[in-house]
Amino acid sequence: SFFPPKLEKKRRGKQQKQICQVVLQHFEKQYTAELGDAWSTVRDVLTSPCCWQHALLLNRFSWSPGLESRLAEQGYQPAFPAALPFLPAAFRCYSRPAAGRFPAQKHQPGRLKEYYLLNAASLLPVLALELQDGEHVLDLCAAPGGKAVAILQCACPGHFHCNEYDDLRSRWLEQTIESFIPDPFINLIRVSKLDGRQIGDLQPEFYDKVLVDAPCSNDRSWLFSSDPQQALLRLMQRKELSSLQFQLLRSAVKALRPGGSLVYSTCTLSKAENSDVINLILNSCRNLMPVDISGMARGVSQEFSFLSGMQQHELLVLPERGRAWGPMYVAKLKKVSST
């Protein structure tokens, strides 16, 4: 096998994961209606963990001289082309068409990790923010912390607020930050456990950039729910998620200064949690404008597969074999005046 023994064992374990039929039947009905022919290709990838890919985001605060040559030897190449409208020099991500993942690094107090393993599509919301040094940045639903780490690979914010309401996930977020960010930068980061729906009222018009990586139906993990009863409950509660997402977005708009921009993202294919939520916020906030991100989509069209027919301010990454990234929905909005 191509994989080292430890990884091969892990990979076989993933292959043997049981698909939750309750969830699959629900997805079949919904996504056949929403995605049409594209759903069969997506379903093929989502139900086959053995073909899932992992990218590596290198940590600019912990540079390892031999790492990039090791990656090249194993077939890894830069994941994002220089043709992107926004790509900071320090932002380095590597991927390869082959499935499997590079060995993970363990958390060691006092020692920074050299890379973060992730789904490459999860970096698109961060690149869409087009972050600049000195800006006030809010990551409204920040755990487990991958996007916060990516934000700090792009720029050095003047103020960086990472919020996570859930207590367990908040501890996970703090550990991620400790694993990747050196002390001088950690002092710039405020980690809070506030209800994200209240931040707009607590800090009105304070932030230049806001990321709302919203709680959503996680299509990849839901398909492998080990408890059918819990899966059924999740599916029943799914309808309530769009209401929470809308409330989080409304709070984010309040927290944004006029002229500032907001990126909304999810890791679901669901139209109710994606385009419908964005249309609702655009219709209810007259001071919001959609921002064209089609240039970014074109720039990464070799690496990612997108659902056709989307508006210019949004994109949806569809997993396919050899480009098994996503699902990832991204939309960008700009606040043009005070509320």
Short mmCIF file of C-alpha atoms in Angstrom, two decimals:
data_model
loop_
_atom_site.label_atom_id
_atom_site.label_comp_id
_atom_site.label_asym_id
_atom_site.label_seq_id
_atom_site.Cartn_x
_atom_site.Cartn_y
_atom_site.Cartn_z
CA SER A 1 0.00 0.00 0.00
CA PHE A 2 1.01 3.62 -0.56
CA PHE A 3 0.21 4.45 3.09
CA PRO A 4 2.53 3.79 6.06
CA PRO A 5 1.18 0.94 8.32
CA LYS A 6 -0.39 3.29 10.89
CA LEU A 7 -2.14 5.36 8.23
CA GLU A 8 -3.23 2.26 6.31
CA LYS A 9 -4.95 0.99 9.47
CA LYS A 10 -6.67 4.36 9.93
CA ARG A 11 -7.70 4.44 6.27
CA ARG A 12 -9.23 0.94 6.47
CA GLY A 13 -11.09 2.03 9.59
CA LYS A 14 -12.53 4.95 7.66
CA GLN A 15 -13.55 2.69 4.81
CA GLN A 16 -15.38 0.44 7.28
CA LYS A 17 -17.41 3.29 8.80
CA GLN A 18 -21.10 2.51 8.43
CA ILE A 19 -23.28 4.85 6.40
CA CYS A 20 -26.38 5.95 8.30
CA GLN A 21 -29.28 4.96 6.03
CA VAL A 22 -31.73 7.41 7.66
CA VAL A 23 -29.47 10.32 6.73
CA LEU A 24 -28.66 8.99 3.27
CA GLN A 25 -32.38 8.61 2.42
CA HIS A 26 -33.04 12.17 3.62
CA PHE A 27 -30.13 13.51 1.55
CA GLU A 28 -31.21 11.49 -1.51
CA LYS A 29 -34.60 13.17 -1.52
CA GLN A 30 -33.40 16.71 -0.78
CA TYR A 31 -30.24 16.85 -2.87
CA THR A 32 -31.65 15.09 -5.92
CA ALA A 33 -34.20 17.91 -5.99
CA GLU A 34 -31.67 20.68 -5.32
CA LEU A 35 -28.57 19.51 -7.24
CA GLY A 36 -30.06 17.33 -9.98
CA ASP A 37 -27.51 15.16 -11.81
CA ALA A 38 -24.60 16.58 -9.76
CA TRP A 39 -25.86 14.77 -6.62
CA SER A 40 -24.87 11.25 -7.78
CA THR A 41 -21.21 12.36 -8.22
CA VAL A 42 -21.22 14.15 -4.86
CA ARG A 43 -22.89 11.19 -3.11
CA ASP A 44 -20.23 8.86 -4.52
CA VAL A 45 -17.49 10.91 -2.81
CA LEU A 46 -19.31 11.67 0.46
CA THR A 47 -20.07 7.98 1.04
CA SER A 48 -16.48 6.85 0.26
CA PRO A 49 -14.09 8.17 2.94
CA CYS A 50 -11.28 6.19 1.30
CA CYS A 51 -11.20 8.80 -1.51
CA TRP A 52 -11.24 11.87 0.77
CA GLN A 53 -8.27 14.24 0.48
CA HIS A 54 -6.53 16.41 3.07
CA ALA A 55 -4.53 19.56 2.42
CA LEU A 56 -1.82 21.06 4.61
CA LEU A 57 -1.82 24.73 5.55
CA LEU A 58 1.75 25.60 6.55
CA ASN A 59 2.25 27.65 9.71
CA ARG A 60 4.28 30.78 8.99
CA PHE A 61 5.14 31.03 12.71
CA SER A 62 6.86 27.63 12.76
CA TRP A 63 8.84 27.20 9.57
CA SER A 64 10.40 23.80 8.94
CA PRO A 65 13.15 23.89 6.26
CA GLY A 66 12.68 20.30 5.07
CA LEU A 67 8.88 20.14 5.08
CA GLU A 68 8.18 21.52 1.60
CA SER A 69 10.69 19.18 -0.06
CA ARG A 70 9.17 16.22 1.85
CA LEU A 71 5.75 17.23 0.56
CA ALA A 72 7.03 17.56 -3.01
CA GLU A 73 8.50 14.03 -2.80
CA GLN A 74 5.06 12.70 -1.88
CA GLY A 75 3.31 14.44 -4.76
CA TYR A 76 2.04 17.53 -2.95
CA GLN A 77 1.86 20.82 -4.84
CA PRO A 78 0.70 24.36 -3.96
CA ALA A 79 -3.11 24.19 -3.73
CA PHE A 80 -3.87 27.77 -4.74
CA PRO A 81 -2.58 29.36 -7.94
CA ALA A 82 -1.05 32.83 -8.07
CA ALA A 83 -3.92 33.90 -10.37
CA LEU A 84 -6.20 34.47 -7.36
CA PRO A 85 -7.39 38.07 -6.77
CA PHE A 86 -6.04 37.83 -3.19
CA LEU A 87 -3.27 35.47 -2.07
CA PRO A 88 -0.78 36.67 0.58
CA ALA A 89 2.82 35.53 0.12
CA ALA A 90 2.89 33.90 3.57
CA PHE A 91 -0.23 31.84 2.81
CA ARG A 92 1.05 28.41 1.74
CA CYS A 93 -1.20 25.41 1.31
CA TYR A 94 -0.30 22.06 -0.28
CA SER A 95 -2.50 19.31 -1.67
CA ARG A 96 -2.33 16.33 -4.05
CA PRO A 97 -4.94 14.44 -6.10
CA ALA A 98 -4.26 11.19 -4.21
CA ALA A 99 -6.48 10.31 -1.26
CA GLY A 100 -5.20 9.97 2.30
CA ARG A 101 -3.63 12.36 4.74
CA PHE A 102 -0.20 13.42 5.90
CA PRO A 103 0.55 12.38 9.53
CA ALA A 104 -1.07 14.69 12.08
CA GLN A 105 1.10 16.46 14.67
CA LYS A 106 0.24 16.02 18.35
CA HIS A 107 -0.46 19.00 20.60
CA GLN A 108 2.63 19.74 22.72
CA PRO A 109 2.42 22.65 25.18
CA GLY A 110 5.07 25.26 24.40
CA ARG A 111 5.78 23.92 20.90
CA LEU A 112 4.14 25.20 17.73
CA LYS A 113 2.82 22.85 15.07
CA GLU A 114 4.20 23.23 11.54
CA TYR A 115 1.00 22.61 9.59
CA TYR A 116 -2.77 22.28 9.90
CA LEU A 117 -4.57 19.40 8.13
CA LEU A 118 -7.83 20.47 6.52
CA ASN A 119 -10.30 20.31 3.67
CA ALA A 120 -8.79 22.80 1.18
CA ALA A 121 -12.24 24.27 0.43
CA SER A 122 -12.44 25.56 4.02
CA LEU A 123 -9.76 28.15 3.14
CA LEU A 124 -11.93 29.84 0.49
CA PRO A 125 -14.00 31.84 3.05
CA VAL A 126 -10.76 33.19 4.56
CA LEU A 127 -9.34 34.18 1.15
CA ALA A 128 -12.67 35.81 0.27
CA LEU A 129 -12.29 38.15 3.30
CA GLU A 130 -9.20 39.76 1.68
CA LEU A 131 -7.68 40.59 5.07
CA GLN A 132 -5.22 43.44 5.56
CA ASP A 133 -2.80 44.15 8.42
CA GLY A 134 -4.24 46.27 11.22
CA GLU A 135 -7.91 45.48 10.58
CA HIS A 136 -10.37 44.63 13.35
CA VAL A 137 -11.51 41.08 12.62
CA LEU A 138 -14.28 38.95 14.15
CA ASP A 139 -14.51 35.17 13.73
CA LEU A 140 -18.03 34.74 15.09
CA CYS A 141 -18.20 30.90 15.31
CA ALA A 142 -14.50 30.13 15.53
CA ALA A 143 -14.07 26.53 16.78
CA PRO A 144 -12.22 24.32 16.10
CA GLY A 145 -9.91 27.15 14.98
CA GLY A 146 -8.68 26.23 11.50
CA LYS A 147 -10.03 29.42 9.92
CA ALA A 148 -8.60 31.53 12.77
CA VAL A 149 -5.18 29.97 12.08
CA ALA A 150 -5.66 30.68 8.35
CA ILE A 151 -6.63 34.31 9.06
CA LEU A 152 -3.31 34.79 10.85
CA GLN A 153 -1.44 33.32 7.87
CA CYS A 154 -2.97 36.11 5.74
CA ALA A 155 -2.47 39.20 7.88
CA CYS A 156 -1.77 40.59 11.34
CA PRO A 157 -5.06 42.07 12.58
CA GLY A 158 -5.03 45.12 14.84
CA HIS A 159 -7.66 43.34 16.89
CA PHE A 160 -8.75 39.72 16.45
CA HIS A 161 -11.84 38.42 18.25
CA CYS A 162 -12.48 34.65 18.13
CA ASN A 163 -15.84 33.67 19.58
CA GLU A 164 -17.24 30.22 20.33
CA TYR A 165 -20.42 29.75 22.35
CA ASP A 166 -20.08 26.02 23.02
CA ASP A 167 -17.90 25.33 26.08
CA LEU A 168 -16.23 22.14 24.83
CA ARG A 169 -15.58 23.58 21.36
CA SER A 170 -14.22 26.77 22.94
CA ARG A 171 -11.54 24.74 24.77
CA TRP A 172 -10.71 23.07 21.45
CA LEU A 173 -10.37 26.52 19.87
CA GLU A 174 -8.01 27.70 22.64
CA GLN A 175 -5.84 24.60 22.20
CA THR A 176 -5.66 25.15 18.41
CA ILE A 177 -4.56 28.76 18.90
CA GLU A 178 -1.95 27.67 21.47
CA SER A 179 -0.66 25.02 19.02
CA PHE A 180 -0.17 27.39 16.08
CA ILE A 181 0.24 30.96 17.26
CA PRO A 182 3.26 32.38 19.18
CA ASP A 183 2.84 34.42 22.37
CA PRO A 184 3.22 37.93 20.89
CA PHE A 185 0.31 37.20 18.50
CA ILE A 186 -1.79 35.36 21.09
CA ASN A 187 -1.84 38.64 23.04
CA LEU A 188 -3.68 40.23 20.08
CA ILE A 189 -6.40 37.56 20.13
CA ARG A 190 -9.48 37.82 22.27
CA VAL A 191 -11.24 34.47 22.80
CA SER A 192 -14.81 34.70 24.10
CA LYS A 193 -17.75 32.36 24.79
CA LEU A 194 -20.55 34.79 23.97
CA ASP A 195 -23.82 33.98 22.25
CA GLY A 196 -22.93 35.07 18.71
CA ARG A 197 -26.44 36.49 18.25
CA GLN A 198 -25.65 39.19 20.85
CA ILE A 199 -22.22 40.37 19.68
CA GLY A 200 -23.68 42.92 17.24
CA ASP A 201 -25.50 44.66 20.10
CA LEU A 202 -22.47 44.41 22.41
CA GLN A 203 -19.97 45.79 19.86
CA PRO A 204 -21.89 47.71 17.19
CA GLU A 205 -19.96 48.79 14.07
CA PHE A 206 -16.59 47.82 15.54
CA TYR A 207 -15.19 45.35 12.97
CA ASP A 208 -13.73 45.81 9.48
CA LYS A 209 -14.14 42.14 8.56
CA VAL A 210 -16.45 39.46 9.98
CA LEU A 211 -16.41 35.73 9.24
CA VAL A 212 -19.59 33.78 10.02
CA ASP A 213 -18.64 30.12 9.58
CA ALA A 214 -22.06 29.12 10.81
CA PRO A 215 -23.19 26.00 12.68
CA CYS A 216 -24.79 23.86 9.95
CA SER A 217 -25.76 20.38 8.82
CA ASN A 218 -22.36 18.77 8.42
CA ASP A 219 -23.12 16.53 5.43
CA ARG A 220 -19.86 14.54 5.63
CA SER A 221 -20.11 13.59 9.30
CA TRP A 222 -23.91 13.24 9.44
CA LEU A 223 -23.75 10.47 6.82
CA PHE A 224 -21.69 8.40 9.27
CA SER A 225 -23.81 8.99 12.40
CA SER A 226 -23.35 5.91 14.59
CA ASP A 227 -26.66 6.45 16.44
CA PRO A 228 -29.71 6.34 14.11
CA GLN A 229 -31.96 7.88 16.79
CA GLN A 230 -29.63 10.84 17.23
CA ALA A 231 -29.42 11.15 13.44
CA LEU A 232 -33.21 11.26 13.20
CA LEU A 233 -33.32 13.98 15.86
CA ARG A 234 -30.69 16.00 13.98
CA LEU A 235 -32.71 15.73 10.78
CA MET A 236 -35.86 16.89 12.58
CA GLN A 237 -34.00 19.88 14.09
CA ARG A 238 -32.37 20.71 10.75
CA LYS A 239 -35.17 23.15 9.84
CA GLU A 240 -34.27 25.32 12.86
CA LEU A 241 -30.66 25.84 11.74
CA SER A 242 -31.52 28.42 9.07
CA SER A 243 -33.21 30.59 11.71
CA LEU A 244 -30.08 30.47 13.91
CA GLN A 245 -27.87 31.20 10.89
CA PHE A 246 -29.99 34.23 9.98
CA GLN A 247 -29.80 35.57 13.56
CA LEU A 248 -26.01 35.12 13.60
CA LEU A 249 -25.76 36.97 10.28
CA ARG A 250 -27.94 39.81 11.53
CA SER A 251 -25.67 40.15 14.59
CA ALA A 252 -22.59 40.13 12.31
CA VAL A 253 -24.07 42.93 10.19
CA LYS A 254 -24.60 45.04 13.33
CA ALA A 255 -21.00 44.36 14.43
CA LEU A 256 -19.64 45.47 11.04
CA ARG A 257 -18.61 49.06 10.42
CA PRO A 258 -19.94 50.82 7.29
CA GLY A 259 -17.62 49.90 4.40
CA GLY A 260 -16.68 46.62 6.09
CA SER A 261 -17.28 43.20 4.59
CA LEU A 262 -18.69 39.92 5.78
CA VAL A 263 -18.18 36.35 4.59
CA TYR A 264 -20.73 33.66 5.40
CA SER A 265 -19.80 29.98 5.02
CA THR A 266 -21.15 26.51 5.77
CA CYS A 267 -20.03 22.93 5.06
CA THR A 268 -23.46 21.79 3.84
CA LEU A 269 -25.04 21.48 0.40
CA SER A 270 -28.43 22.55 1.77
CA LYS A 271 -30.01 25.49 -0.10
CA ALA A 272 -32.09 26.35 3.00
CA GLU A 273 -28.88 26.98 4.98
CA ASN A 274 -27.00 28.63 2.12
CA SER A 275 -28.57 30.77 -0.62
CA ASP A 276 -31.92 31.07 1.20
CA VAL A 277 -30.27 32.52 4.33
CA ILE A 278 -28.23 34.99 2.26
CA ASN A 279 -31.29 36.07 0.24
CA LEU A 280 -33.20 36.60 3.49
CA ILE A 281 -30.48 38.83 5.00
CA LEU A 282 -30.14 40.83 1.75
CA ASN A 283 -33.90 41.36 1.64
CA SER A 284 -34.11 42.39 5.30
CA CYS A 285 -31.01 44.66 5.53
CA ARG A 286 -31.14 47.55 3.06
CA ASN A 287 -27.59 48.59 3.96
CA LEU A 288 -26.06 45.36 2.60
CA MET A 289 -24.71 44.74 -0.89
CA PRO A 290 -23.58 41.47 -2.46
CA VAL A 291 -19.87 41.35 -3.42
CA ASP A 292 -18.76 39.55 -6.60
CA ILE A 293 -16.46 36.58 -5.78
CA SER A 294 -16.63 34.94 -9.21
CA GLY A 295 -12.98 35.99 -9.86
CA MET A 296 -11.87 33.84 -6.93
CA ALA A 297 -13.97 30.91 -8.19
CA ARG A 298 -12.42 31.21 -11.66
CA GLY A 299 -8.92 31.39 -10.15
CA VAL A 300 -9.34 28.03 -8.38
CA SER A 301 -11.50 26.26 -10.99
CA GLN A 302 -8.71 23.73 -11.72
CA GLU A 303 -8.54 22.69 -8.05
CA PHE A 304 -12.24 22.82 -7.13
CA SER A 305 -15.52 21.79 -8.69
CA PHE A 306 -18.42 24.28 -8.30
CA LEU A 307 -22.18 24.06 -8.66
CA SER A 308 -23.19 25.99 -11.76
CA GLY A 309 -25.93 28.62 -11.80
CA MET A 310 -24.97 30.38 -8.54
CA GLN A 311 -25.10 34.17 -8.08
CA GLN A 312 -21.83 36.14 -8.43
CA HIS A 313 -21.62 36.77 -4.67
CA GLU A 314 -21.75 33.05 -3.77
CA LEU A 315 -20.20 29.70 -4.62
CA LEU A 316 -20.73 26.08 -3.63
CA VAL A 317 -17.83 23.61 -3.79
CA LEU A 318 -18.98 20.13 -4.81
CA PRO A 319 -16.76 17.12 -3.99
CA GLU A 320 -15.73 14.89 -6.89
CA ARG A 321 -13.10 12.15 -7.17
CA GLY A 322 -9.60 13.59 -7.42
CA ARG A 323 -11.02 16.95 -6.23
CA ALA A 324 -12.83 15.68 -3.15
CA TRP A 325 -13.01 19.12 -1.49
CA GLY A 326 -16.17 20.48 0.07
CA PRO A 327 -19.06 20.72 0.48
CA MET A 328 -18.34 24.39 1.18
CA TYR A 329 -20.68 27.30 0.61
CA VAL A 330 -19.22 30.83 0.58
CA ALA A 331 -21.02 34.18 0.18
CA LYS A 332 -19.64 37.71 0.56
CA LEU A 333 -21.54 40.88 1.52
CA LYS A 334 -20.58 44.51 2.17
CA LYS A 335 -22.15 46.97 4.60
CA VAL A 336 -22.62 50.27 2.77
CA SER A 337 -24.06 52.46 5.56
CA SER A 338 -25.02 52.50 9.24
CA THR A 339 -28.04 50.50 10.31
#
